[in-house]
Tab-separated table of C-alpha atoms in Angstrom:
chain	number	residue	atom	x	y	z
A	1	UNK	CA	132.279	16.476	83.301
A	2	UNK	CA	134.295	19.527	84.260
A	3	UNK	CA	138.099	19.450	84.366
A	4	UNK	CA	140.263	20.541	87.276
A	5	UNK	CA	143.735	20.282	88.726
A	6	UNK	CA	145.401	20.934	92.079
A	7	UNK	CA	148.653	22.837	92.573
A	8	UNK	CA	150.738	23.970	95.520
A	9	UNK	CA	152.338	27.367	94.919
A	10	UNK	CA	155.763	26.192	96.106
A	11	UNK	CA	155.479	22.731	94.638
A	12	UNK	CA	157.079	22.923	91.203
A	13	UNK	CA	160.630	24.186	91.081
A	14	UNK	CA	160.001	27.911	90.996
A	15	UNK	CA	157.134	30.117	92.105
A	16	UNK	CA	156.924	31.669	88.670
A	17	UNK	CA	156.877	28.241	87.023
A	18	UNK	CA	153.825	27.196	89.021
A	19	UNK	CA	152.076	30.481	88.217
A	20	UNK	CA	152.863	30.000	84.524
A	21	UNK	CA	151.340	26.521	84.721
A	22	UNK	CA	148.095	27.952	86.146
A	23	UNK	CA	147.899	30.630	83.444
A	24	UNK	CA	148.568	28.164	80.639
A	25	UNK	CA	146.132	25.633	82.105
A	26	UNK	CA	143.374	28.212	81.775
A	27	UNK	CA	144.318	28.717	78.121
A	28	UNK	CA	143.982	24.953	77.612
A	29	UNK	CA	140.373	25.216	78.784
A	30	UNK	CA	140.716	23.930	82.352
A	31	UNK	CA	137.587	24.696	84.372
A	32	UNK	CA	138.891	24.741	87.955
A	33	UNK	CA	142.274	25.110	89.650
A	34	UNK	CA	142.449	24.086	93.296
A	35	UNK	CA	145.349	25.373	95.402
A	36	UNK	CA	146.590	23.203	98.270
A	37	UNK	CA	148.494	24.254	101.362
A	38	UNK	CA	149.069	20.978	103.310
A	39	UNK	CA	152.327	21.686	105.165
A	40	UNK	CA	153.811	23.942	102.481
A	41	UNK	CA	152.808	27.323	101.089
A	42	UNK	CA	149.484	28.773	102.195
A	43	UNK	CA	146.567	28.722	99.771
A	44	UNK	CA	144.953	32.199	100.040
A	45	UNK	CA	148.083	34.173	99.097
A	46	UNK	CA	148.585	32.122	95.947
A	47	UNK	CA	144.873	32.230	95.104
A	48	UNK	CA	144.873	36.020	95.159
A	49	UNK	CA	147.910	36.093	92.878
A	50	UNK	CA	146.441	33.554	90.463
A	51	UNK	CA	143.129	35.416	90.418
A	52	UNK	CA	144.973	38.487	89.166
A	53	UNK	CA	146.593	36.491	86.362
A	54	UNK	CA	143.536	34.573	85.144
A	55	UNK	CA	140.143	35.622	83.808
A	56	UNK	CA	137.737	32.712	83.429
A	57	UNK	CA	138.849	29.702	85.430
A	58	UNK	CA	137.372	28.959	88.844
A	59	UNK	CA	139.883	28.975	91.719
A	60	UNK	CA	139.480	27.025	94.932
A	61	UNK	CA	141.244	26.366	98.218
A	62	UNK	CA	141.949	22.683	98.124
A	63	UNK	CA	142.084	22.626	101.068
A	64	UNK	CA	142.407	24.966	104.036
A	65	UNK	CA	142.526	22.990	107.277
A	66	UNK	CA	139.618	23.560	109.651
A	67	UNK	CA	140.984	24.516	113.063
A	68	UNK	CA	144.101	26.416	111.999
A	69	UNK	CA	142.047	29.568	111.351
A	70	UNK	CA	138.914	30.711	113.141
A	71	UNK	CA	135.672	30.150	111.229
A	72	UNK	CA	135.165	33.891	110.821
A	73	UNK	CA	138.721	34.293	109.494
A	74	UNK	CA	137.901	31.603	106.924
A	75	UNK	CA	134.757	33.512	105.961
A	76	UNK	CA	136.707	36.776	105.615
A	77	UNK	CA	139.250	35.036	103.391
A	78	UNK	CA	136.540	33.434	101.263
A	79	UNK	CA	134.601	36.659	100.748
A	80	UNK	CA	137.764	38.591	99.927
A	81	UNK	CA	138.919	36.062	97.334
A	82	UNK	CA	135.429	35.759	95.863
A	83	UNK	CA	135.047	39.510	95.485
A	84	UNK	CA	138.587	39.982	94.126
A	85	UNK	CA	138.084	37.254	91.511
A	86	UNK	CA	134.640	38.361	90.391
A	87	UNK	CA	132.901	35.353	91.907
A	88	UNK	CA	135.355	32.703	90.737
A	89	UNK	CA	136.295	31.401	94.192
A	90	UNK	CA	135.358	28.011	95.683
A	91	UNK	CA	135.939	27.476	99.406
A	92	UNK	CA	137.433	24.045	100.015
A	93	UNK	CA	137.791	22.982	103.646
A	94	UNK	CA	138.863	19.783	105.352
A	95	UNK	CA	139.727	18.350	108.773
A	96	UNK	CA	143.283	17.380	107.755
A	97	UNK	CA	144.789	14.809	110.151
A	98	UNK	CA	146.417	14.590	113.582
A	99	UNK	CA	150.005	14.832	112.325
A	100	UNK	CA	149.488	18.148	110.538
A	101	UNK	CA	147.052	19.612	113.061
A	102	UNK	CA	148.878	18.613	116.234
A	103	UNK	CA	152.416	18.028	114.978
A	104	UNK	CA	152.670	21.191	112.870
A	105	UNK	CA	150.030	23.645	114.074
A	106	UNK	CA	149.831	22.586	117.716
A	107	UNK	CA	146.034	22.510	117.795
A	108	UNK	CA	143.935	19.492	118.862
A	109	UNK	CA	142.612	17.175	116.164
A	110	UNK	CA	139.961	15.636	118.428
A	111	UNK	CA	136.289	15.895	117.400
A	112	UNK	CA	136.923	16.797	113.746
A	113	UNK	CA	133.312	16.093	112.747
A	114	UNK	CA	131.883	18.627	115.198
A	115	UNK	CA	134.592	21.136	114.353
A	116	UNK	CA	133.896	20.922	110.614
A	117	UNK	CA	130.118	21.078	111.032
A	118	UNK	CA	130.272	24.118	113.289
A	119	UNK	CA	132.838	25.841	111.075
A	120	UNK	CA	130.593	25.440	108.036
A	121	UNK	CA	127.605	26.818	109.937
A	122	UNK	CA	129.560	29.862	111.146
A	123	UNK	CA	131.062	30.502	107.702
A	124	UNK	CA	127.593	30.389	106.134
A	125	UNK	CA	126.316	32.806	108.774
A	126	UNK	CA	129.173	35.235	108.179
A	127	UNK	CA	128.862	35.096	104.381
A	128	UNK	CA	125.125	35.763	104.647
A	129	UNK	CA	125.955	39.153	106.144
A	130	UNK	CA	124.079	39.055	109.434
A	131	UNK	CA	125.368	39.420	112.963
A	132	UNK	CA	127.455	36.405	113.925
A	133	UNK	CA	126.195	34.590	116.991
A	134	UNK	CA	126.919	30.920	117.647
A	135	UNK	CA	126.818	28.550	120.605
A	136	UNK	CA	128.293	25.131	119.823
A	137	UNK	CA	130.488	22.534	121.453
A	138	UNK	CA	133.625	23.746	119.617
A	139	UNK	CA	132.977	27.442	119.042
A	140	UNK	CA	131.103	30.156	120.951
A	141	UNK	CA	130.722	33.579	119.378
A	142	UNK	CA	130.825	36.049	121.072
A	143	UNK	CA	133.099	34.524	123.691
A	144	UNK	CA	131.043	34.096	126.868
A	145	UNK	CA	131.897	35.884	130.072
A	146	UNK	CA	132.783	39.268	128.664
A	147	UNK	CA	131.091	42.410	127.437
A	148	UNK	CA	131.332	41.570	123.702
A	149	UNK	CA	128.154	41.554	121.621
A	150	UNK	CA	127.518	39.900	118.231
A	151	UNK	CA	129.049	41.670	115.242
A	152	UNK	CA	128.698	41.430	111.483
A	153	UNK	CA	131.505	41.731	108.969
A	154	UNK	CA	131.812	45.111	107.289
A	155	UNK	CA	132.727	43.176	104.147
A	156	UNK	CA	129.822	41.941	102.034
A	157	UNK	CA	129.869	38.925	99.719
A	158	UNK	CA	129.158	40.127	96.193
A	159	UNK	CA	128.798	36.589	94.840
A	160	UNK	CA	127.772	33.147	96.129
A	161	UNK	CA	130.636	31.236	97.779
A	162	UNK	CA	130.276	27.504	97.016
A	163	UNK	CA	131.659	25.366	99.842
A	164	UNK	CA	133.361	22.002	99.332
A	165	UNK	CA	134.540	19.523	101.940
A	166	UNK	CA	137.409	17.062	101.638
A	167	UNK	CA	136.250	13.803	103.193
A	168	UNK	CA	137.242	10.144	103.319
A	169	UNK	CA	135.532	8.623	106.366
A	170	UNK	CA	131.853	7.596	106.166
A	171	UNK	CA	130.860	10.061	108.899
A	172	UNK	CA	132.618	12.995	107.211
A	173	UNK	CA	131.164	11.976	103.838
A	174	UNK	CA	127.678	11.971	105.331
A	175	UNK	CA	128.281	15.429	106.774
A	176	UNK	CA	129.515	16.558	103.354
A	177	UNK	CA	126.229	15.465	101.808
A	178	UNK	CA	124.327	17.357	104.499
A	179	UNK	CA	126.070	20.723	104.442
A	180	UNK	CA	128.395	21.182	101.448
A	181	UNK	CA	127.969	22.125	97.804
A	182	UNK	CA	130.530	19.565	96.694
A	183	UNK	CA	132.938	16.830	97.715
A	184	UNK	CA	136.696	16.886	97.161
A	185	UNK	CA	137.652	13.229	97.001
A	186	UNK	CA	140.761	11.133	96.625
A	187	UNK	CA	141.815	7.461	96.873
A	188	UNK	CA	138.895	6.753	94.555
A	189	UNK	CA	138.129	3.329	93.108
A	190	UNK	CA	135.001	3.762	90.977
A	191	UNK	CA	134.170	0.069	91.087
A	192	UNK	CA	133.796	0.232	94.864
A	193	UNK	CA	132.586	3.811	95.149
A	194	UNK	CA	128.868	3.089	95.435
A	195	UNK	CA	129.221	1.655	98.929
A	196	UNK	CA	132.475	3.251	100.083
A	197	UNK	CA	131.664	6.825	99.085
A	198	UNK	CA	128.302	7.468	97.475
A	199	UNK	CA	126.183	5.649	100.066
A	200	UNK	CA	127.191	7.955	102.938
A	201	UNK	CA	127.025	10.998	100.663
A	202	UNK	CA	123.470	10.107	99.703
A	203	UNK	CA	122.519	9.509	103.344
A	204	UNK	CA	123.697	13.004	104.109
A	205	UNK	CA	121.853	14.522	101.167
A	206	UNK	CA	118.657	12.709	102.142
A	207	UNK	CA	118.932	13.770	105.792
A	208	UNK	CA	119.121	17.400	104.673
A	209	UNK	CA	116.281	17.003	102.166
A	210	UNK	CA	118.661	17.694	99.283
A	211	UNK	CA	118.973	16.115	95.848
A	212	UNK	CA	122.092	14.732	94.185
A	213	UNK	CA	121.590	17.074	91.212
A	214	UNK	CA	123.622	20.207	91.765
A	215	UNK	CA	126.009	18.547	94.214
A	216	UNK	CA	129.499	18.439	92.684
A	217	UNK	CA	131.540	15.251	93.059
A	218	UNK	CA	135.106	16.383	92.356
A	219	UNK	CA	137.446	13.417	92.244
A	220	UNK	CA	141.212	13.529	91.775
A	221	UNK	CA	143.990	11.303	90.470
A	222	UNK	CA	147.335	11.442	88.720
A	223	UNK	CA	147.144	11.353	84.928
A	224	UNK	CA	150.018	10.083	82.782
A	225	UNK	CA	150.196	8.614	79.287
A	226	UNK	CA	152.362	5.657	78.330
A	227	UNK	CA	153.220	4.960	74.670
A	228	UNK	CA	153.739	1.221	75.242
A	229	UNK	CA	153.678	-1.546	77.833
A	230	UNK	CA	157.295	-1.022	78.891
A	231	UNK	CA	156.695	2.665	79.586
A	232	UNK	CA	153.475	1.814	81.403
A	233	UNK	CA	155.321	-0.581	83.686
A	234	UNK	CA	157.820	2.117	84.568
A	235	UNK	CA	155.041	4.602	85.324
A	236	UNK	CA	153.235	2.150	87.577
A	237	UNK	CA	156.434	1.194	89.397
A	238	UNK	CA	157.228	4.848	90.017
A	239	UNK	CA	153.795	5.462	91.523
A	240	UNK	CA	154.074	2.650	94.086
A	241	UNK	CA	156.376	4.546	96.466
A	242	UNK	CA	153.976	7.505	96.463
A	243	UNK	CA	151.012	5.260	97.199
A	244	UNK	CA	152.964	3.500	99.952
A	245	UNK	CA	153.579	6.910	101.536
A	246	UNK	CA	149.830	7.647	101.503
A	247	UNK	CA	149.065	4.276	103.064
A	248	UNK	CA	151.884	4.296	105.583
A	249	UNK	CA	153.183	7.810	106.109
A	250	UNK	CA	150.138	10.047	106.011
A	251	UNK	CA	148.467	10.749	109.342
A	252	UNK	CA	149.770	9.585	112.700
A	253	UNK	CA	150.759	6.227	114.134
A	254	UNK	CA	147.131	5.558	115.063
A	255	UNK	CA	145.141	7.449	112.407
A	256	UNK	CA	145.496	7.243	108.619
A	257	UNK	CA	142.318	8.037	106.692
A	258	UNK	CA	143.887	7.105	103.346
A	259	UNK	CA	144.740	3.658	104.637
A	260	UNK	CA	141.200	3.169	105.906
A	261	UNK	CA	139.741	4.311	102.572
A	262	UNK	CA	141.769	1.725	100.664
A	263	UNK	CA	140.743	-0.861	103.235
A	264	UNK	CA	137.052	-0.161	102.591
A	265	UNK	CA	137.625	-0.675	98.880
A	266	UNK	CA	139.021	-4.185	99.067
A	267	UNK	CA	142.667	-3.829	100.091
A	268	UNK	CA	142.453	-3.935	103.872
A	269	UNK	CA	145.137	-6.592	104.377
A	270	UNK	CA	147.728	-5.176	101.990
A	271	UNK	CA	147.054	-1.612	103.199
A	272	UNK	CA	147.650	-2.697	106.793
A	273	UNK	CA	150.890	-4.472	105.875
A	274	UNK	CA	152.134	-1.496	103.837
A	275	UNK	CA	151.509	0.757	106.808
A	276	UNK	CA	153.268	-1.589	109.202
A	277	UNK	CA	156.383	-1.775	107.046
A	278	UNK	CA	156.422	1.970	106.375
A	279	UNK	CA	156.100	2.774	110.071
A	280	UNK	CA	158.959	0.346	110.776
A	281	UNK	CA	161.184	2.261	108.357
A	282	UNK	CA	161.093	-0.300	105.528
A	283	UNK	CA	159.996	2.105	102.779
A	284	UNK	CA	161.137	-0.084	99.888
A	285	UNK	CA	159.436	-3.125	101.398
A	286	UNK	CA	156.226	-1.151	101.802
A	287	UNK	CA	156.319	-0.006	98.178
A	288	UNK	CA	156.960	-3.567	96.986
A	289	UNK	CA	153.644	-4.668	98.524
A	290	UNK	CA	151.643	-2.187	96.461
A	291	UNK	CA	150.189	-4.019	93.468
A	292	UNK	CA	149.842	-2.832	89.884
A	293	UNK	CA	146.081	-3.175	90.294
A	294	UNK	CA	146.045	-0.732	93.215
A	295	UNK	CA	147.896	1.895	91.187
A	296	UNK	CA	145.815	1.514	88.029
A	297	UNK	CA	142.516	1.398	89.931
A	298	UNK	CA	143.094	4.717	91.682
A	299	UNK	CA	144.847	6.736	88.958
A	300	UNK	CA	144.399	7.767	85.338
A	301	UNK	CA	147.639	6.184	84.171
A	302	UNK	CA	147.916	4.190	80.967
A	303	UNK	CA	147.785	4.412	77.223
A	304	UNK	CA	145.383	6.981	75.794
A	305	UNK	CA	142.797	4.278	75.223
A	306	UNK	CA	143.199	2.982	78.773
A	307	UNK	CA	142.719	6.490	80.191
A	308	UNK	CA	139.705	7.037	77.935
A	309	UNK	CA	138.103	3.816	79.190
A	310	UNK	CA	138.875	4.779	82.772
A	311	UNK	CA	137.266	8.177	82.331
A	312	UNK	CA	134.091	6.469	81.113
A	313	UNK	CA	134.058	4.404	84.300
A	314	UNK	CA	134.501	7.564	86.390
A	315	UNK	CA	131.692	9.291	84.505
A	316	UNK	CA	129.339	6.354	84.926
A	317	UNK	CA	130.200	6.079	88.626
A	318	UNK	CA	128.957	9.631	89.199
A	319	UNK	CA	132.007	11.908	88.999
A	320	UNK	CA	131.079	15.445	87.940
A	321	UNK	CA	134.527	17.085	87.981
A	322	UNK	CA	137.756	15.240	87.142
A	323	UNK	CA	140.661	16.715	89.112
A	324	UNK	CA	143.892	15.710	87.378
A	325	UNK	CA	147.504	15.827	88.538
A	326	UNK	CA	149.432	15.765	85.259
A	327	UNK	CA	152.763	13.938	85.148
A	328	UNK	CA	155.808	15.552	83.591
A	329	UNK	CA	159.354	16.580	84.496
A	330	UNK	CA	159.065	20.020	82.886
A	331	UNK	CA	156.417	22.719	82.656
A	332	UNK	CA	155.756	21.921	79.019
A	333	UNK	CA	155.509	18.192	79.686
A	334	UNK	CA	152.936	18.759	82.420
A	335	UNK	CA	150.941	21.068	80.172
A	336	UNK	CA	151.076	18.569	77.303
A	337	UNK	CA	149.743	15.846	79.598
A	338	UNK	CA	147.037	18.114	80.974
A	339	UNK	CA	145.991	19.320	77.524
A	340	UNK	CA	145.532	15.815	76.182
A	341	UNK	CA	143.681	14.767	79.329
A	342	UNK	CA	141.281	17.705	78.986
A	343	UNK	CA	140.590	16.654	75.391
A	344	UNK	CA	139.843	13.094	76.491
A	345	UNK	CA	137.458	14.271	79.215
A	346	UNK	CA	135.603	16.344	76.646
A	347	UNK	CA	135.436	13.414	74.244
A	348	UNK	CA	134.081	11.079	76.915
A	349	UNK	CA	131.655	13.669	78.234
A	350	UNK	CA	130.298	14.227	74.743
A	351	UNK	CA	129.569	10.554	74.088
A	352	UNK	CA	125.949	9.518	73.994
């Protein structure tokens, strides 16, 4: 299994502190660093800066929202970052959700499946270097009704640009299997992953005549180590408010893909109740409904032996890249957590 993490450039105290974390993570042997943008700092600017400060580690956009940039602009960004980094760039895209797309960017969220599919097809066409011509339901290039003719980018891709999709719904997972090089996942319960996640991925792979080998399943979770049961209880309790936010506060009043994902993995009733309380403003009540089992099933939190056992379950479930969000109040604490987690992944991966 490969090791990865996700950062947001503005997400840890100071800009320089986050950059230092990325540089030191590479020294620890981390394989991939994904850079998020969500509703904070943009990803491409930080990726260019981190590319200049690192040498070996792969760098990916994790993710850029489809619909906030044109497909050709995404292709230009991907080629630029790939060429600047010497082929170390991974293009991570995702549909985001209605709150971010409509509430922040003012663009429609409707028909995300078609929008993602067409974006991927146009990006592939642009990266391939030919003239860009496309007639879909979401995008038409060149724009009809004028004198414009198809163009090609003057920029050429010097390296392959692997493309990953962030997906949670069965339909988007199936599309990911059809058209992407990898899947950026979250809200992952390995015990229920065969039906909730891998079944639609495999349907997509089969529909495209592709094999599972070579397709990267990149799954993420918080990692934190507890020295004893008391410390573990505190860690789990602290995570419940964050999970309640995912279940109740992410998305819009009518659409929450995280909530649906937990529902498909056995927690439909509690996920619905958490969302109801969160939406009603009862944040503490929502967090109180989240069980210890829900936290431990979807994170890498525990004693070192607990995390080691959990990593074996992830490996056996089919995870190829473990994307870890290391806990810690300081830069050094986060790096210490990440370093030990990388060692454990290597140990587990090396077991017969």
